[in-house]
Every structure is written in C-alpha cells, then in structure tokens.
Coordinates of C-alpha atoms and ligand atoms in Angstrom, one line a residue:
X1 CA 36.3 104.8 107.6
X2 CA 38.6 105.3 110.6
X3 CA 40.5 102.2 111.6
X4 CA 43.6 103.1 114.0
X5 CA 46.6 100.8 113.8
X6 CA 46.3 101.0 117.9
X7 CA 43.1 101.5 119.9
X8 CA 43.3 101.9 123.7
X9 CA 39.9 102.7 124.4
X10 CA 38.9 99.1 124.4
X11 CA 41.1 98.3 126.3
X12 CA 40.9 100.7 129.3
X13 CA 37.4 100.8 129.1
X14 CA 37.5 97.2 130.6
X15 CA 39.6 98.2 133.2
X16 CA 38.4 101.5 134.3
X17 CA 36.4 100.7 137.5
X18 CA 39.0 98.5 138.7
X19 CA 42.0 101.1 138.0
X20 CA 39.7 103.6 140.1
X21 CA 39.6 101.7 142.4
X22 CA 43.5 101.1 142.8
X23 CA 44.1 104.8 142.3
X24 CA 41.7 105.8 144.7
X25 CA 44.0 103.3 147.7
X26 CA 47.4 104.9 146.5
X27 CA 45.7 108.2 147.3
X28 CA 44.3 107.3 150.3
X29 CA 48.0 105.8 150.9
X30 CA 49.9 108.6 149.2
X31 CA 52.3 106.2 149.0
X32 CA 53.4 107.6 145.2
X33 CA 56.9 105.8 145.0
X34 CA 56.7 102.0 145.8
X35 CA 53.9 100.4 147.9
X36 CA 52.1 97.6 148.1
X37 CA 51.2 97.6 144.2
X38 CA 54.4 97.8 143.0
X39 CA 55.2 94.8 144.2
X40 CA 52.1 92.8 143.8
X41 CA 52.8 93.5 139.9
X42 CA 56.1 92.5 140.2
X43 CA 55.3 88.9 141.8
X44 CA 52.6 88.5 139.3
X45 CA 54.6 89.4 136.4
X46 CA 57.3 87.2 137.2
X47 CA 54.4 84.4 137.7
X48 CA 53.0 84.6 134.3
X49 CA 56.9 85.2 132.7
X50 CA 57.9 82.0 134.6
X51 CA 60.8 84.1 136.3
X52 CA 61.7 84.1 139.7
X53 CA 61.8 87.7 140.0
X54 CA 60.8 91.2 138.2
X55 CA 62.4 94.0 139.0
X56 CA 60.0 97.1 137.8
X57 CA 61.7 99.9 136.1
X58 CA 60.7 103.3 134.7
X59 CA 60.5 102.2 131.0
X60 CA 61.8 99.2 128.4
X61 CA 64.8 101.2 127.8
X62 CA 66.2 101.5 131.4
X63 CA 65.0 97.5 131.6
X64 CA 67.7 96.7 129.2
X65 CA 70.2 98.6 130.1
X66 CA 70.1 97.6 133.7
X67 CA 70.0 94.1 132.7
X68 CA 72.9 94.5 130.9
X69 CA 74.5 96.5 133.5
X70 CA 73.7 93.4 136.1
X71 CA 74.9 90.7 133.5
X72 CA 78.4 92.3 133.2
X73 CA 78.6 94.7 130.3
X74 CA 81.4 97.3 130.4
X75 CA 82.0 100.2 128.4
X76 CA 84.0 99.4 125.7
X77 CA 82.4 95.4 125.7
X78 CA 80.7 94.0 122.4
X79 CA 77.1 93.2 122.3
X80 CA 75.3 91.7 119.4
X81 CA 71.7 92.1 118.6
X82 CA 69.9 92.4 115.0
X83 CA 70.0 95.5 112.8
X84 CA 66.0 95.6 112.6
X85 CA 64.7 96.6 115.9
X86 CA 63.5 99.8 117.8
X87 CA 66.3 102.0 118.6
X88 CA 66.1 101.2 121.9
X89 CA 67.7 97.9 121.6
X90 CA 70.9 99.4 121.1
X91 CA 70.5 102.4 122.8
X92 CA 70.8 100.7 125.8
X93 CA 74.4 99.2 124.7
X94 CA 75.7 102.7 123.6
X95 CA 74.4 104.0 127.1
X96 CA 76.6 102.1 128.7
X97 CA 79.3 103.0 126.7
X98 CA 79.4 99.6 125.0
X99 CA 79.3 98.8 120.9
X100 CA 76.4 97.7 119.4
X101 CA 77.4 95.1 117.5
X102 CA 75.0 94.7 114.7
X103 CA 73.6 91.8 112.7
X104 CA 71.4 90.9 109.6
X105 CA 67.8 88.9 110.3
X106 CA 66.2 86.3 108.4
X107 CA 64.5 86.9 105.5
X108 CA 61.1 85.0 107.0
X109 CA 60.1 86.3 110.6
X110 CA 63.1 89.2 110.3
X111 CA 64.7 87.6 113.3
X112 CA 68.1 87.4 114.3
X113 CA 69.8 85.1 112.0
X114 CA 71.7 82.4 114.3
X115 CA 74.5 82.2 111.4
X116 CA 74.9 86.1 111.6
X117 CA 75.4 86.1 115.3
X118 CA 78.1 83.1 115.3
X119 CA 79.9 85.3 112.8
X120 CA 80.3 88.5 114.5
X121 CA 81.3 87.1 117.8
X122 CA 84.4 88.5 118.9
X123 CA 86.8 88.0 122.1
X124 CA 85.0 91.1 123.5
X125 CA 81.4 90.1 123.1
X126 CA 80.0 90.1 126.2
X127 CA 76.6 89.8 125.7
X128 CA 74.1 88.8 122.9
X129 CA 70.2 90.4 122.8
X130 CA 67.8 88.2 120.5
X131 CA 64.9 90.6 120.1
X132 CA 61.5 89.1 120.1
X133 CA 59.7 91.6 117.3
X134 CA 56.7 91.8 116.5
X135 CA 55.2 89.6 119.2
X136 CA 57.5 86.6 118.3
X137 CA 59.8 84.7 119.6
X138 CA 63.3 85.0 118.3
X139 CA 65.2 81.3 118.1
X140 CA 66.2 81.5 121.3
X141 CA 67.6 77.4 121.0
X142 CA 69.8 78.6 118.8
X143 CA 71.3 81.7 120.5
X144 CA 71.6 80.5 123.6
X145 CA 73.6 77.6 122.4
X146 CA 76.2 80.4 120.6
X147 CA 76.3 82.7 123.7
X148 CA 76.6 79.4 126.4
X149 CA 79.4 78.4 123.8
X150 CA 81.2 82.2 123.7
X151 CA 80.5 82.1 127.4
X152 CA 78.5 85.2 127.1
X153 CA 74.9 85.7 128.7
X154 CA 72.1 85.9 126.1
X155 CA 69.5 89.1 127.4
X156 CA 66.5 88.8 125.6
X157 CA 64.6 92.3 124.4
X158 CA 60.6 90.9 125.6
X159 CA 59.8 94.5 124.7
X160 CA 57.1 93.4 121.9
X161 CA 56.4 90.1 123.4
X162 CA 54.3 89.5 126.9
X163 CA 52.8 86.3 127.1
X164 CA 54.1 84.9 123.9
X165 CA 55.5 80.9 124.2
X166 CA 58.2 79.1 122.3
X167 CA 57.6 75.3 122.9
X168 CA 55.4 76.8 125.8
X169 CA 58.1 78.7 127.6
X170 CA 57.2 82.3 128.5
X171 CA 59.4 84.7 126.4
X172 CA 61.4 86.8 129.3
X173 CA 62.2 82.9 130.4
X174 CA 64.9 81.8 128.4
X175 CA 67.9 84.5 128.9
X176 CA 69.8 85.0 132.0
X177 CA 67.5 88.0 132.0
X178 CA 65.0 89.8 130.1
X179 CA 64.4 93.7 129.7
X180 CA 60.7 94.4 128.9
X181 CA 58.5 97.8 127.9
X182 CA 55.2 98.3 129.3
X183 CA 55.0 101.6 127.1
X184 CA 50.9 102.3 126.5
X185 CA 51.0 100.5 122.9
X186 CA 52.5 97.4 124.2
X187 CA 50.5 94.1 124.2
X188 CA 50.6 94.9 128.5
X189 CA 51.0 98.4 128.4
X190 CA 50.8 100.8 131.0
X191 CA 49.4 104.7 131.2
X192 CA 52.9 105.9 130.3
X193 CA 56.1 105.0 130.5
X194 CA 57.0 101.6 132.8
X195 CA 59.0 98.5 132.0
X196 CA 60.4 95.8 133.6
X197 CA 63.7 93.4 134.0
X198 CA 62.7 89.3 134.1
X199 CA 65.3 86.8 135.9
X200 CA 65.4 83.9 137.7
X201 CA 68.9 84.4 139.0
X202 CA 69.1 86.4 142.4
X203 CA 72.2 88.2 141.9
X204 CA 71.0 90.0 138.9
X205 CA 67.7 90.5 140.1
X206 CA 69.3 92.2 143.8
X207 CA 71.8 94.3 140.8
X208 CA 68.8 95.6 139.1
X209 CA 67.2 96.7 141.6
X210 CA 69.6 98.5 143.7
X211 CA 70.8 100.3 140.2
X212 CA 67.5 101.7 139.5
X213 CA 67.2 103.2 142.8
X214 CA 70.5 105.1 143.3
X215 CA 72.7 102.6 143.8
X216 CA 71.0 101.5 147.2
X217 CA 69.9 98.4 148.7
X218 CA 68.6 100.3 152.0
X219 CA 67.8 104.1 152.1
X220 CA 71.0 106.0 151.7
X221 CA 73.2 103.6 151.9
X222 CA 74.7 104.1 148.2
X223 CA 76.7 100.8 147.1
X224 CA 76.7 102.1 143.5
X225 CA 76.4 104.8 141.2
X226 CA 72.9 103.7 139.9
X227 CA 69.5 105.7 138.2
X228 CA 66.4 107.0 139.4
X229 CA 64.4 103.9 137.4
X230 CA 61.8 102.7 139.4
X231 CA 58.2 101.5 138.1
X232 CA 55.8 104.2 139.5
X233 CA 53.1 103.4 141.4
X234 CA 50.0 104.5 139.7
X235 CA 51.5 102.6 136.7
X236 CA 51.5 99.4 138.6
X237 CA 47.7 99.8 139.1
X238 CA 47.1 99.9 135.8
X239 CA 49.6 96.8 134.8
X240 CA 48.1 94.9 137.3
X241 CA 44.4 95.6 135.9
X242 CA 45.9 94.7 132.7
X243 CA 47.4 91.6 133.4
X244 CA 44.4 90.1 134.9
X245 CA 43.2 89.8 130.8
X246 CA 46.2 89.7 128.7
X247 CA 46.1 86.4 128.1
X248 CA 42.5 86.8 126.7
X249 CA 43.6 89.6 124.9
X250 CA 46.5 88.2 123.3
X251 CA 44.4 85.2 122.7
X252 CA 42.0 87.5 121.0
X253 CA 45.2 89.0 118.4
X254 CA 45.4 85.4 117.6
X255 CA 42.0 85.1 116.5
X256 CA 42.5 88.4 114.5
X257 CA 46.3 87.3 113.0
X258 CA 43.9 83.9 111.4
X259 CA 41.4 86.4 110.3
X260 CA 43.8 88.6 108.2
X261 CA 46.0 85.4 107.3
X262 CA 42.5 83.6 105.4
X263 CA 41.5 87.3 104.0
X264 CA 45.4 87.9 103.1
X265 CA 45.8 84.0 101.3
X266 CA 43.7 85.4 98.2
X267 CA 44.9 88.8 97.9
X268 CA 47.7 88.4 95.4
X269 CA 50.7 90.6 96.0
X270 CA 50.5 90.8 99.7
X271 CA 52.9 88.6 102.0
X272 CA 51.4 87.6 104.9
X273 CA 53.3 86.9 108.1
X274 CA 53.2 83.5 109.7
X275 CA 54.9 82.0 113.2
X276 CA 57.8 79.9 112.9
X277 CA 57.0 76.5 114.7
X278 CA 56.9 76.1 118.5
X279 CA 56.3 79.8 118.5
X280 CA 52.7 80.9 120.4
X281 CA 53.2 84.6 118.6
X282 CA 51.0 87.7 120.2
X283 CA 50.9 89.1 117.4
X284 CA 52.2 92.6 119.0
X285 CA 52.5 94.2 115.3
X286 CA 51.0 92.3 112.1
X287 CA 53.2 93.1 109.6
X288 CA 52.8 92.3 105.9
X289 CA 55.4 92.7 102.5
X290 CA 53.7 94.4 99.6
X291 CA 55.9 95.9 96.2
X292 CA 55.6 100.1 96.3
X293 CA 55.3 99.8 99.8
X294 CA 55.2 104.0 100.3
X295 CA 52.7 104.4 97.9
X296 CA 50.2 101.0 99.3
X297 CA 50.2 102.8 102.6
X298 CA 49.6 106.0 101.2
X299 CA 46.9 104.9 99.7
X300 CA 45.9 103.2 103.0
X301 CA 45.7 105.9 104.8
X302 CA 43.6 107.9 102.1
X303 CA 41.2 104.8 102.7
X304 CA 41.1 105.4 106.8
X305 CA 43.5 103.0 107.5
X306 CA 46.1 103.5 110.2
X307 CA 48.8 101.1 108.7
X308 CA 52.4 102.3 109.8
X309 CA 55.9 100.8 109.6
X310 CA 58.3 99.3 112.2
X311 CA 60.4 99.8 111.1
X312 CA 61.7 102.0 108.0
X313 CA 65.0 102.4 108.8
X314 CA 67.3 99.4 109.9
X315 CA 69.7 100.8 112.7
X316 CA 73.0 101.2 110.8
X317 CA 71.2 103.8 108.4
X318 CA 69.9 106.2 110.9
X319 CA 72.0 109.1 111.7
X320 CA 72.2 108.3 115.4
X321 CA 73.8 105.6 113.9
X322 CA 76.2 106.6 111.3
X323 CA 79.5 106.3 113.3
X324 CA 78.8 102.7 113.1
X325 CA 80.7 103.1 109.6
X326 CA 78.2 100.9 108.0
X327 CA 76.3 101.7 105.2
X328 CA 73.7 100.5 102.6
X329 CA 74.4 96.8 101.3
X330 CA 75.8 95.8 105.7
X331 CA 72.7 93.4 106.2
X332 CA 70.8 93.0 102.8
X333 CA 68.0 90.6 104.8
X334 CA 67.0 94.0 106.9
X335 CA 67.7 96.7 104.6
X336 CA 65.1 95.0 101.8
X337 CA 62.3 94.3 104.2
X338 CA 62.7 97.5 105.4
X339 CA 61.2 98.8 102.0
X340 CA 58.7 95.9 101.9
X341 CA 57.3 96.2 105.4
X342 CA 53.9 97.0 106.5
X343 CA 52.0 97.1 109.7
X344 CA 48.3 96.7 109.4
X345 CA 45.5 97.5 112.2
X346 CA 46.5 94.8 115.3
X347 CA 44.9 95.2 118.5
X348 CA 42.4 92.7 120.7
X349 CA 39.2 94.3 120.5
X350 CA 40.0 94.5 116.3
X351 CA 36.7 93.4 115.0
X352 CA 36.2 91.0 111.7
X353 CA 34.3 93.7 110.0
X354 CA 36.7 96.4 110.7
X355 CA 39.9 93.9 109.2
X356 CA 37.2 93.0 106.2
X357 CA 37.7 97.1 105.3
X358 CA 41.4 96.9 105.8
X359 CA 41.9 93.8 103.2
X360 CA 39.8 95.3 101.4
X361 CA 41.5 98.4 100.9
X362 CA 44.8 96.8 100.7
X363 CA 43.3 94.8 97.9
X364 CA 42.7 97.8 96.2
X365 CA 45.8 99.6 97.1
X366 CA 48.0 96.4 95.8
X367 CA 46.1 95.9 92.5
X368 CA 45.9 100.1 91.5
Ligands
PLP401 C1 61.9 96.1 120.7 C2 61.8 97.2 121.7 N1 62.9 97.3 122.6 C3 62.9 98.3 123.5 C4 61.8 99.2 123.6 C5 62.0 100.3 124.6 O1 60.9 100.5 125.5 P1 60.5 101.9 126.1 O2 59.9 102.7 125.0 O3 59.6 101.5 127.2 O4 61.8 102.5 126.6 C6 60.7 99.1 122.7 C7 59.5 99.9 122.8 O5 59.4 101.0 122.8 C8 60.7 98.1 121.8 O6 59.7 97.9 120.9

C-alpha cells in the first residue's frame, strides 16, 4: 500500500491540455514577466475571494509581508497572530523588523483564541493576523471586533484556505487584506512558488503592488524601496487552469472530511476534527489527535501511509524562535496538540477505498 498525504497527479492531469495550451501563448508571446495572464488570474481571483482586487506575488510569504507593509506595520510595531502556524506567519512580521507577538489557540479547531488576542494587545500593536489553518476559518467576528476596537487592521493569513466560507463569506474577505500561498500543495496551488495579496481597499492594493515591483508604479520611476515579488507568468497559467475546478475540488475534500469523520466515529482513541459553525472548511489538512502520537504515525507509515504533522513545533519552541524568551508551558493549548496532532491522506481525487486502508491502519496503529 502507498497512499501519499498529497497527490498532484490528479490534479494536473485534469489540467494538462489546457496548461499546454496557455504555455504554448506565453511562448508564442514571450512575454515571461506579466501579460495578459497575469492579470486575468488576478481579476478572477479577486472574483471568487469576493475582493476588489489581487495583487499576485511571488509566494505566500512575500503576500503577507507586503500586506502588512501596505496596512502600516513598522519595524519595531507589534503584531499578534497564534503560536500554531507555519513559520511563515511570523516570518513575515520579523521581516519587517516588527515583533511577533504570539498567542495560544483553542483547544477545538487550534485557532486563534479571541480571549488570548484581547490579552496581548499592547499600545504598539499594529496589526493582528487570524490564521485560517487547516482549511478553516479562524473567528474572524471576533477578531475583527478586538482589532476595529485597538484601531488596528486585522490581515488575515488565507494561506491554507481558498474557497473556504464563514456564514458564506470567502476567507481573504473579511480583513483589510489577506496574504495568500499558491505553493504546489495548497488547495489552489501553482507549479512552484506564487501567492497572492486579497483587498477591497485601493490604497493597499496600489501599495502592494508598487512594493513587489521595485517600488514602482510606472517603469523606473521608483517611489519606494520595494522587492522583486511579482506572480510569474507561467504560474498564472497554471492558477487559472486550476481555478476553473477548485470549487469542485474542494467540494470533493468535503466529501472525503464526511468519509473519514463516519470511519473515524467508531475508531476509539482517535479525535476527529470537525468545523466550527458557519464555517464551509476545505479541508486543506485533515488533522486528527491520537495518544503516542510519534509512534501511531510510525506505524503509519510502516503501513504505506503518508500521514505527517503540521505542525510539531509551536513557534516559540523553534530555534528561529528562541529569542522570543518564551519557553515550554507559554501557550499550553498549542504546545499539547502539538504532541497530539496528526495529518492523514487529504486531497480531491482521495478515493473511499484508499481512506478505508488509512482507518484501517490507524485502527490498528491506535489499538497495538
Ligand atoms: C499558514 C501559512 N502561511 C504562510 C505560508 C507561506 O506561503 P509560501 O510557502 O508560499 O511562502 C504557508 C505555506 O507555506 C502557510 O501554510
């Protein structure tokens, strides 16, 4: 048995005539930076995110930092997001020369924790970043309320999240802006690296983009120190392929999250994840709690299984990390799931029979 946590083939194997096709115009073109399809993605993007604009960057890293960069973060400026996220969260703080401030999730969906975030705000917050993990949404209602209060704009991290809803609204919707990865694995993800900034206010939007292309609205004339951070053009052939089915695809995780929850219901010793209410998850990782997590995975990958875990090591606990000053018992919530976690096999074209063999050996795995 060989079940991958991730399979791509699927995936471009629906798309493969149709990203020739593109290809074979930007060649014709050899227009390799911009071009038509870079911005035909970007319309279409900020269609289905319910945005006004998207602003296409190099990757999901760059997104968020050049949305906070556009919504007014300074070196030396707070900004809060949760302790149990990809690095790149607050990576994108620290680039800027800003603090990371960072806070504990809840025990349930490993959100940000609302209370957490009140808590930490300081007079030099200046920005706080909800992360939507795992193809959630994070309780946006909540943390809006808390940064409109602190006067501070709330950036949303949409990295793990296209096309999920809360009450129907399009994650990448609900911040002043939204940083998003198109990295291959993503539920939209590209043939490399390629993200994107979602906003429906101009100013940031015009700020985004003349930072990712050296500081310039118009060929050489440089208002601002900016990046090289533009979404490349082959790229934006591929997301715009992709796009076209994501919400059948995502529909499709759905189907698959039901699947594993029935199997999961009977399997004693296995928590199974479930979406908070309003929330229209896409199920972008599946992840489960088992006891003896290290040695259930072990075992599941002596069984074939490609499980893997997003993520072991809550932020304050990595090296990169340690000037923080915050050791082991800062955020209790993160730091015990982090031991408990487990992502199984998640990805559209998962088929019943293959998530029949991964209960199964988690069955076994749990009970041995
Ligand atoms: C939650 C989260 N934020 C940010 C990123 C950064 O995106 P990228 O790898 O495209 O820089 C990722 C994905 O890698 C992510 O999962």
């Amino acid at each position: 048995m060989n079940i991958p946590l991730v399979d791509l083939g699927a995936q471009h194997a629906e798309i493969a005539d149709e990203v020739r096709a593109g290809l074979d115009e930007v060649f014709a073109r050899t227009a390799f930076v911009g071009g038509p399809a870079v911005g035909r993605f970007e319309t279409a993007y900020a269609a289905y995110v319910g945005a006004a604009h998207c602003v296409g960057v190099a990757n999901g890293t760059d997104a968020l930092e050049l949305a906070l960069r556009a919504a007014g973060v300074r070196p030396g400026g707070e900004v809060i997001l949760p302790a149990n996220t990809f690095i790149a969260t607050a990576e994108a703080v620290s680039r800027i020369g800003a603090l990371p401030v960072l806070v504990d999730v809840d025990p349930t969906y490993l959100l940000i924790d609302p209370a957490a975030v009140r808590a930490a705000l300081t007079s030099r917050t200046e920005a706080i970043v909800p992360v939507h993990l795992f193809g959630q949404v994070a309780p946006v209602e909540e943390i809006g309320k808390i940064a409109a209060d602190a006067g501070v704009p709330m950036i949303e991290d949409a990295a793990q999240s296209q096309g999920a809803r809360r009450f129907g609204q399009p994650a990448g919707s609900f911040g002043l802006a939204a940083g998003t990865s198109f990295y291959p694995g993503k539920n939209l993800g590209a043939a490399g690296d390629a993200g994107g900034v979602t906003t429906s206010d101009a100013a940031v939007a015009r700020t985004v983009r003349v930072l990712s292309a050296h500081g310039s609205e118009h060929k050489y004339d440089h208002e601002a120190i900016g990046f090289n951070s533009r979404l490349d053009t082959v790229q934006a052939v591929y997301l715009e392929a992709k796009l076209r089915r994501l919400e059948g695809w995502n529909a499709a995780r759905r189907t698959a999250a039901e699947r594993y929850g029935a199997a999961l219901a009977t399997v004693a010793g296995v928590v199974a994840p479930t979406s908070a209410e309003g929330n229209e998850d896409v199920w972008h990782l599946y992840v489960v709690q088992v006891d003896e997590r290290d040695r259930v995975l072990a075992s599941l990958h002596d069984a074939g299984v490609g499980a893997g875990i997003h993520y072991p090591t809550p932020l304050h606990l990595t090296a990169a990390y340690a000037d923080l000053g915050l050791g082991r018992g800062a955020f209790p919530v993160a730091e015990a799931a982090a031991d408990r976690i487990l992502s199984l096999p998640m990805y559209p074209h998962l088929t019943a029979d293959q998530q029949g063999a991964v209960v199964e050996a988690l069955a076994t795995a749990v009970g041995g």
